[in-house]
Amino acid sequence: MVGLRWGARTDVGRVRAANQDAVLADHPLFAVADGMGGHAAGEVAAATALEALRGVARRPSVADLVDGVRRSNGAVFERSIRDLELRGMGTTLCALALFRTEDGHDRLALANVGDSRAYLFRRGTLRQLTRDHSYVADLVAAGQITEEEALHHPNRNMLTRALGVEPSVEVDHWELVPEVGDRYLLCSDGLFNELSDDELRELLDDDVEPEAVATTLVERANAAGGRDNISVVVVDVVADGEGPGAPEPALGGWLDPDDPNDSHADEDTGPSSTQAVPVVPVPSSPPAPPPATPAAPRRRRFTWRVGLFVGAVVAVLAVATLGLVRYGRDAWFVAIDDDHVAIFRGHPGGFLWFDPTLEQRYPLRLEAVPPAEVQPVLEGRTFSSRSDAVTYVRNLARESAELGLTPTETIPTTTTTTTTTPVPTTPPAAPTAPTSPPPPTTEVLGP
Ligand code: MG
């Protein structure tokens, strides 16, 4: 059985205006969260995630911890739905907790979402336990870029998995067997993007209190540039009785990101125990293969607001389309078809995808059209209603007869397409017309 000693720090760094990281040091539960989102949303996401995580069981098993991370995801997601200004926020979350199995063995539960990391420093060797859920990590895993290139890649901040951006989240998790002398490090990318693995190893390989190590790590990351918020939790596995001697530790709570001096490292060591279990940590879930195409880091969720917006856009488009259809179809014109006067539905020359369709052809030939109307008919004389067009043809026939132009003729009815709508077979005769208007010879309706 083992105990823990720990130290934690979070720092704004030297470039960022605000610290969107948050740290939880609440023995036996430790976590780092690196929030993202506009304005203060990242801070809210990280703080919300850690606050929700504190509701996990007192000594959470791996399943408990995964459960807790999922509840954190739900808490962040719910909050981002409720508050428009927080929409799209998310956070990484890397959590470590000591628990005891039913048969009395100490174990560590580790859970991770995003690109914060957990390392194990054991007997001089540094090992990264978690796998980054990031675009560049996938590229490195696929052999497309090197670790060095990943550090300077323009999309190095793009996450493929984060907490709080979807209603549910997949959580990587491990059950680790602690060994006295182990030193665990949880950290945000503001640390490992500034310090190489060799530098981390060198700084962790120092026989000082974890709090001092945490402080040094932050100082060195700032010295290297401090281009991002920097958060670290250092947890040492010690034999029972090696701690300062306090009984069950006072609860540390999570660190205030605005106070870089806030730490609970001096609060306590862990519970008593004497036996270490010298087994190498074994991942309980092997890392998933990298996706072929990494997802965008801050994917928009389909909220009811988005649904409302999409619905409104669809409605506007539907109304506009109906208007276009109506404009394209609810028009008539008189023109020449096969040398005869005819009524068409549509616009001369067509409109968008609406081609004019032949409605009726009359036995009134072009040469019988009164001279004044020849040009308009050739160009297509338009009307807003079918009855206006019929009246126009009727008047053409009457005027043609009055002028003694070629009378109407009987022309054979052409083969037509299926008639789907009844149309007048004879335009109404003008009361004063000496001859009846020519009957239509053809009935063709478009769709
Ligand atoms: Mg960061």
XYZ file of C-alpha atoms and ligand atoms in Angstrom:
448
model
C 0.000 0.000 0.000
C 1.211 3.442 -0.913
C 0.737 7.085 -0.165
C 0.999 10.189 -2.303
C 2.733 13.528 -2.083
C 1.970 16.185 -4.625
C 2.504 19.699 -5.850
C 0.545 21.721 -8.385
C 0.961 24.967 -10.287
C -0.909 26.813 -12.971
C 0.442 29.918 -14.644
C -0.791 32.307 -17.317
C 2.566 32.213 -19.120
C 4.233 35.184 -20.753
C 2.041 35.801 -23.794
C -1.593 35.030 -23.042
C -3.780 37.624 -21.361
C -5.771 35.097 -19.377
C -5.250 31.667 -17.905
C -7.724 29.217 -19.393
C -6.084 26.268 -17.663
C -7.276 24.914 -14.349
C -5.804 22.387 -11.956
C -7.396 20.065 -9.434
C -5.361 18.791 -6.502
C -7.855 17.136 -4.220
C -6.253 13.984 -2.843
C -6.673 11.317 -4.042
C -7.935 13.028 -7.197
C -5.718 15.166 -9.444
C -6.450 16.739 -12.807
C -5.402 19.288 -15.386
C -7.839 21.022 -17.742
C -6.922 23.289 -20.654
C -9.984 25.251 -21.697
C -10.719 26.700 -25.088
C -13.283 29.107 -26.414
C -13.710 32.800 -27.050
C -13.562 35.440 -24.343
C -13.861 33.759 -20.934
C -15.429 30.577 -22.292
C -12.233 28.546 -21.997
C -11.857 29.428 -18.345
C -15.476 28.542 -17.694
C -15.109 25.222 -19.518
C -12.022 24.192 -17.561
C -13.458 25.274 -14.215
C -16.816 23.642 -14.909
C -15.140 20.380 -15.882
C -13.057 20.224 -12.715
C -15.900 21.252 -10.465
C -18.046 18.472 -11.914
C -15.192 15.987 -11.624
C -15.023 16.595 -7.903
C -18.359 14.863 -7.602
C -16.704 11.563 -8.424
C -16.462 8.823 -5.811
C -14.068 9.472 -2.954
C -11.658 6.809 -4.171
C -12.701 6.364 -7.763
C -12.001 3.155 -9.605
C -11.187 3.426 -13.296
C -14.874 2.995 -14.121
C -15.792 5.649 -11.545
C -13.248 8.062 -12.945
C -14.397 7.533 -16.514
C -17.923 8.095 -15.271
C -16.805 11.305 -13.616
C -15.135 12.542 -16.801
C -18.312 11.820 -18.730
C -20.330 13.772 -16.204
C -17.846 16.625 -16.567
C -18.414 16.475 -20.299
C -22.156 16.708 -19.730
C -21.752 19.630 -17.338
C -19.645 21.647 -19.790
C -21.900 20.775 -22.703
C -25.080 21.686 -20.814
C -23.633 25.014 -19.760
C -22.548 25.882 -23.284
C -26.103 25.187 -24.477
C -27.643 27.381 -21.812
C -25.368 30.355 -22.418
C -25.029 31.754 -25.919
C -21.730 33.450 -25.076
C -20.208 30.124 -24.080
C -21.262 28.300 -27.198
C -18.505 26.125 -28.646
C -16.390 26.085 -25.509
C -14.542 22.943 -24.551
C -11.617 21.719 -22.556
C -9.062 18.988 -22.259
C -9.136 16.874 -19.122
C -6.439 14.593 -17.811
C -7.229 13.041 -14.432
C -5.393 10.705 -12.076
C -6.797 9.131 -8.912
C -5.590 6.657 -6.313
C -7.980 3.919 -5.298
C -7.955 0.521 -3.642
C -9.246 -2.635 -5.219
C -11.713 -4.866 -3.425
C -8.896 -7.218 -2.540
C -6.932 -4.383 -1.007
C -4.399 -3.422 -3.696
C -3.571 0.184 -4.485
C -4.114 1.266 -8.028
C -4.133 4.486 -9.973
C -6.930 5.335 -12.363
C -5.978 7.546 -15.300
C -8.418 9.127 -17.753
C -7.759 11.459 -20.616
C -9.560 13.534 -23.243
C -7.671 16.055 -25.389
C -3.999 16.938 -25.548
C -3.058 17.481 -21.949
C -0.716 14.700 -20.876
C 0.193 12.280 -18.144
C 3.820 11.130 -17.833
C 5.418 8.572 -15.579
C 8.974 9.083 -14.400
C 10.211 5.753 -13.028
C 13.787 4.796 -12.224
C 15.281 7.462 -14.460
C 12.981 6.811 -17.408
C 10.274 9.152 -18.639
C 7.274 7.687 -20.357
C 4.272 9.446 -21.829
C 1.192 7.516 -20.709
C -1.541 9.326 -22.622
C -1.993 9.782 -26.313
C -2.812 13.288 -27.563
C -6.155 13.680 -29.276
C -4.789 16.200 -31.700
C -4.315 16.633 -35.416
C -0.529 16.718 -35.223
C -0.411 13.635 -32.983
C -2.313 11.754 -35.672
C 0.099 13.009 -38.314
C 3.061 11.892 -36.218
C 1.455 8.495 -35.567
C 0.863 8.118 -39.290
C 4.500 8.949 -39.970
C 3.620 12.031 -41.985
C 5.531 14.483 -39.810
C 8.144 14.195 -37.079
C 7.747 15.122 -33.422
C 9.924 18.146 -34.115
C 7.750 19.262 -37.024
C 4.652 18.810 -34.870
C 5.968 21.450 -32.459
C 5.864 24.096 -35.176
C 2.924 22.828 -37.206
C 0.356 25.583 -37.901
C -2.452 23.280 -36.741
C -0.708 22.074 -33.597
C -3.554 23.413 -31.438
C -6.238 21.548 -33.345
C -7.860 18.893 -31.186
C -9.596 15.818 -32.506
C -11.343 15.157 -29.208
C -12.309 17.526 -26.421
C -14.580 17.664 -23.424
C -17.889 19.522 -23.588
C -18.341 19.989 -27.317
C -20.623 16.987 -27.826
C -23.305 15.410 -25.621
C -21.064 12.410 -25.069
C -17.350 11.802 -25.257
C -15.013 8.860 -25.578
C -12.596 8.672 -22.654
C -9.201 6.984 -22.816
C -8.491 5.244 -19.515
C -5.880 3.121 -17.800
C -5.416 1.249 -14.576
C -1.895 1.711 -13.264
C -0.040 -0.141 -10.570
C 1.822 2.391 -8.451
C 5.371 1.763 -7.342
C 7.086 3.631 -4.531
C 9.419 6.116 -6.174
C 7.145 6.745 -9.143
C 6.675 10.371 -10.079
C 3.591 11.169 -12.150
C 3.261 14.391 -14.074
C -0.013 15.806 -15.395
C 0.420 18.883 -17.544
C -1.133 21.086 -20.199
C 0.499 21.637 -23.591
C 1.948 24.924 -22.354
C 4.560 22.790 -20.595
C 5.542 20.129 -23.089
C 5.450 22.501 -26.054
C 8.175 24.547 -24.350
C 10.299 21.775 -22.839
C 11.686 18.716 -24.572
C 11.355 15.225 -23.145
C 15.017 15.387 -22.131
C 14.422 18.613 -20.220
C 11.338 17.174 -18.538
C 13.291 14.078 -17.550
C 16.101 16.165 -16.141
C 13.744 18.356 -14.112
C 11.741 15.421 -12.777
C 14.902 13.570 -11.839
C 15.470 15.771 -8.843
C 15.096 14.502 -5.338
C 13.064 17.399 -4.059
C 9.461 17.812 -2.989
C 6.878 17.630 -5.794
C 5.823 21.183 -5.077
C 9.347 22.407 -5.807
C 9.437 20.351 -8.988
C 6.121 21.856 -10.113
C 7.414 25.346 -9.491
C 10.622 24.676 -11.411
C 8.747 23.184 -14.358
C 6.605 26.302 -14.689
C 9.620 28.587 -14.354
C 11.512 26.702 -17.042
C 8.539 26.726 -19.425
C 8.236 30.469 -18.956
C 11.946 30.875 -19.525
C 11.599 28.931 -22.758
C 8.921 31.326 -24.011
C 5.777 30.806 -21.961
C 3.673 31.099 -25.095
C 0.680 29.342 -23.550
C -0.834 28.821 -20.143
C 1.228 26.344 -18.150
C -0.237 23.856 -15.707
C 1.451 20.999 -13.911
C 0.580 18.509 -11.201
C 3.412 16.402 -9.851
C 2.385 13.352 -7.822
C 4.949 11.202 -6.035
C 4.179 7.673 -4.900
C 5.633 7.134 -1.438
C 5.540 4.367 1.088
C 3.108 4.769 3.907
C 4.559 6.904 6.672
C 6.977 8.820 4.465
C 4.725 11.829 4.302
C 4.643 14.727 6.752
C 2.521 12.610 8.994
C -0.831 14.258 8.673
C -3.765 11.867 8.831
C -6.367 11.780 6.064
C -5.507 14.778 3.886
C -7.404 17.990 3.964
C -9.205 18.504 0.690
C -7.281 20.806 -1.535
C -9.916 21.850 -4.010
C -8.896 23.069 -7.380
C -6.403 25.821 -7.879
C -7.444 29.306 -8.693
C -5.993 29.968 -12.143
C -5.648 33.628 -11.299
C -3.407 32.879 -8.377
C -0.234 31.213 -9.567
C 0.886 30.801 -5.986
C -2.116 28.759 -5.040
C -1.119 25.197 -4.335
C -2.232 22.445 -2.080
C 1.042 20.633 -2.198
C 1.728 21.273 1.433
C -1.558 19.974 2.656
C -0.800 16.360 3.122
C 0.502 13.084 1.976
C -1.818 10.255 1.303
C -3.176 7.478 3.414
C -0.982 4.979 5.169
C 0.452 1.930 3.553
C 3.692 0.037 3.402
C 3.570 -2.200 0.419
C 4.497 -1.232 -3.084
C 3.398 -3.266 -6.070
C 6.238 -3.200 -8.571
C 4.345 -3.707 -11.808
C 4.667 -1.631 -14.907
C 1.517 0.355 -15.676
C -0.650 -1.398 -18.188
C -3.095 0.513 -20.357
C -6.569 -0.868 -19.903
C -7.586 0.443 -23.263
C -5.093 0.425 -26.113
C -4.832 3.674 -28.014
C -7.169 3.857 -30.956
C -5.624 4.139 -34.417
C -5.495 7.666 -35.724
C -8.503 8.674 -37.771
C -7.965 9.093 -41.480
C -9.272 12.611 -41.386
C -9.088 14.349 -38.058
C -12.115 16.229 -36.958
C -12.154 19.945 -36.518
C -11.177 20.988 -33.026
C -14.127 23.063 -32.089
C -16.924 21.610 -34.044
C -20.194 23.414 -33.740
C -22.918 21.521 -32.016
C -26.404 21.178 -33.465
C -28.279 23.147 -30.826
C -31.888 24.258 -30.893
C -30.680 27.708 -31.923
C -28.903 26.260 -34.901
C -32.021 24.212 -35.662
C -34.162 27.336 -35.529
C -31.791 29.163 -37.831
C -31.655 26.283 -40.305
C -35.450 26.052 -40.219
C -35.785 29.761 -40.967
C -33.328 29.519 -43.857
C -35.184 26.528 -45.286
C -38.490 28.388 -44.996
C -37.116 31.466 -46.767
C -35.621 29.300 -49.513
C -38.917 27.436 -49.916
C -40.891 30.666 -50.241
C -38.348 32.065 -52.695
C -38.432 28.853 -54.750
C -42.225 28.859 -54.836
C -42.115 32.485 -55.956
C -39.702 31.638 -58.758
C -41.788 28.659 -59.838
C -44.878 30.783 -59.860
C -43.194 33.562 -61.821
C -41.751 31.047 -64.257
C -45.024 29.209 -64.856
C -47.816 31.755 -64.303
C -47.216 33.685 -67.512
C -48.525 33.383 -71.061
C -47.536 34.734 -74.377
C -48.766 34.618 -77.960
C -46.209 33.769 -80.603
C -45.765 31.770 -83.785
C -45.500 28.014 -83.748
C -45.058 26.200 -87.028
C -46.187 29.330 -88.894
C -49.397 29.552 -86.858
C -50.463 31.781 -84.005
C -50.216 29.945 -80.732
C -50.467 30.507 -76.984
C -47.553 29.420 -74.831
C -47.250 29.129 -71.124
C -44.118 30.660 -69.644
C -41.855 33.476 -70.762
C -40.503 34.022 -74.282
C -37.047 32.451 -74.308
C -37.713 30.709 -71.031
C -36.970 31.664 -67.444
C -34.355 29.857 -65.390
C -35.113 26.169 -65.840
C -38.701 26.793 -67.027
C -38.971 26.380 -70.776
C -42.156 27.688 -72.354
C -44.717 25.044 -73.226
C -47.191 25.122 -76.086
C -50.755 25.513 -74.836
C -52.786 25.964 -77.989
C -52.091 26.442 -81.678
C -54.700 28.209 -83.834
C -55.434 27.964 -87.570
C -54.438 31.584 -87.961
C -51.345 31.799 -90.074
C -48.684 34.446 -89.673
C -49.553 36.118 -93.012
C -53.150 36.620 -91.767
C -52.013 38.491 -88.652
C -52.827 42.217 -88.930
C -49.598 44.034 -89.936
C -49.463 46.122 -86.774
C -49.321 42.973 -84.645
C -46.868 40.952 -86.699
C -43.754 42.174 -84.876
C -45.177 41.799 -81.355
C -46.352 38.289 -82.190
C -42.991 37.375 -83.677
C -41.290 38.538 -80.488
C -43.858 36.924 -78.234
C -46.659 39.093 -76.904
C -46.893 38.458 -73.157
C -49.937 38.381 -70.884
C -50.449 37.918 -67.189
C -53.351 35.514 -67.637
C -54.419 32.855 -70.033
C -57.779 34.499 -70.700
C -56.055 37.738 -71.761
C -53.999 35.759 -74.256
C -57.137 34.033 -75.614
C -58.889 37.386 -75.955
C -55.888 38.739 -77.845
C -55.968 35.829 -80.289
C -59.693 36.266 -80.705
C -59.211 39.936 -81.560
C -56.394 39.061 -83.992
C -58.765 36.705 -85.810
C -61.554 39.235 -85.884
C -59.301 42.041 -87.091
C -57.787 39.740 -89.709
C -61.248 38.979 -91.035
C -62.187 42.646 -91.052
C -59.073 43.473 -93.038
C -59.852 40.707 -95.506
C -56.621 38.939 -94.795
C -56.323 35.251 -95.272
C -59.168 33.672 -93.405
C -58.715 31.000 -90.894
C -58.025 27.605 -92.299
C -58.503 24.105 -91.255
C -55.225 22.535 -90.428
C -54.756 19.007 -89.362
C -54.474 18.420 -85.686
C -50.957 17.555 -84.936
C -49.934 14.652 -82.825
C -49.705 15.968 -79.319
C -48.465 14.973 -75.996
C -50.863 13.932 -73.297
C -53.286 16.582 -72.288
C -53.468 16.801 -68.549
C -55.603 19.851 -68.063
C -58.748 20.777 -69.900
C -58.344 23.879 -71.968
C -60.945 25.729 -73.999
C -61.283 24.144 -77.365
C -62.543 27.394 -78.763
C -61.722 30.884 -77.619
C -64.909 32.783 -76.834
C -66.236 34.624 -79.838
C -66.336 38.375 -79.828
C -69.898 39.642 -80.053
C -69.050 41.896 -82.943
C -66.765 39.521 -84.745
C -68.015 38.548 -88.167
C -66.304 35.242 -87.959
C -65.732 32.861 -85.145
C -62.226 32.803 -83.759
C -60.194 29.926 -84.989
C -60.404 26.794 -82.901
C -57.225 25.509 -81.412
C -55.757 22.638 -83.247
C -53.310 21.545 -80.751
C -53.422 21.106 -77.042
C -50.127 20.663 -75.425
C -49.507 21.236 -71.821
C -46.315 21.229 -70.106
C -45.834 19.593 -66.807
Mg -2.829 25.071 -23.778
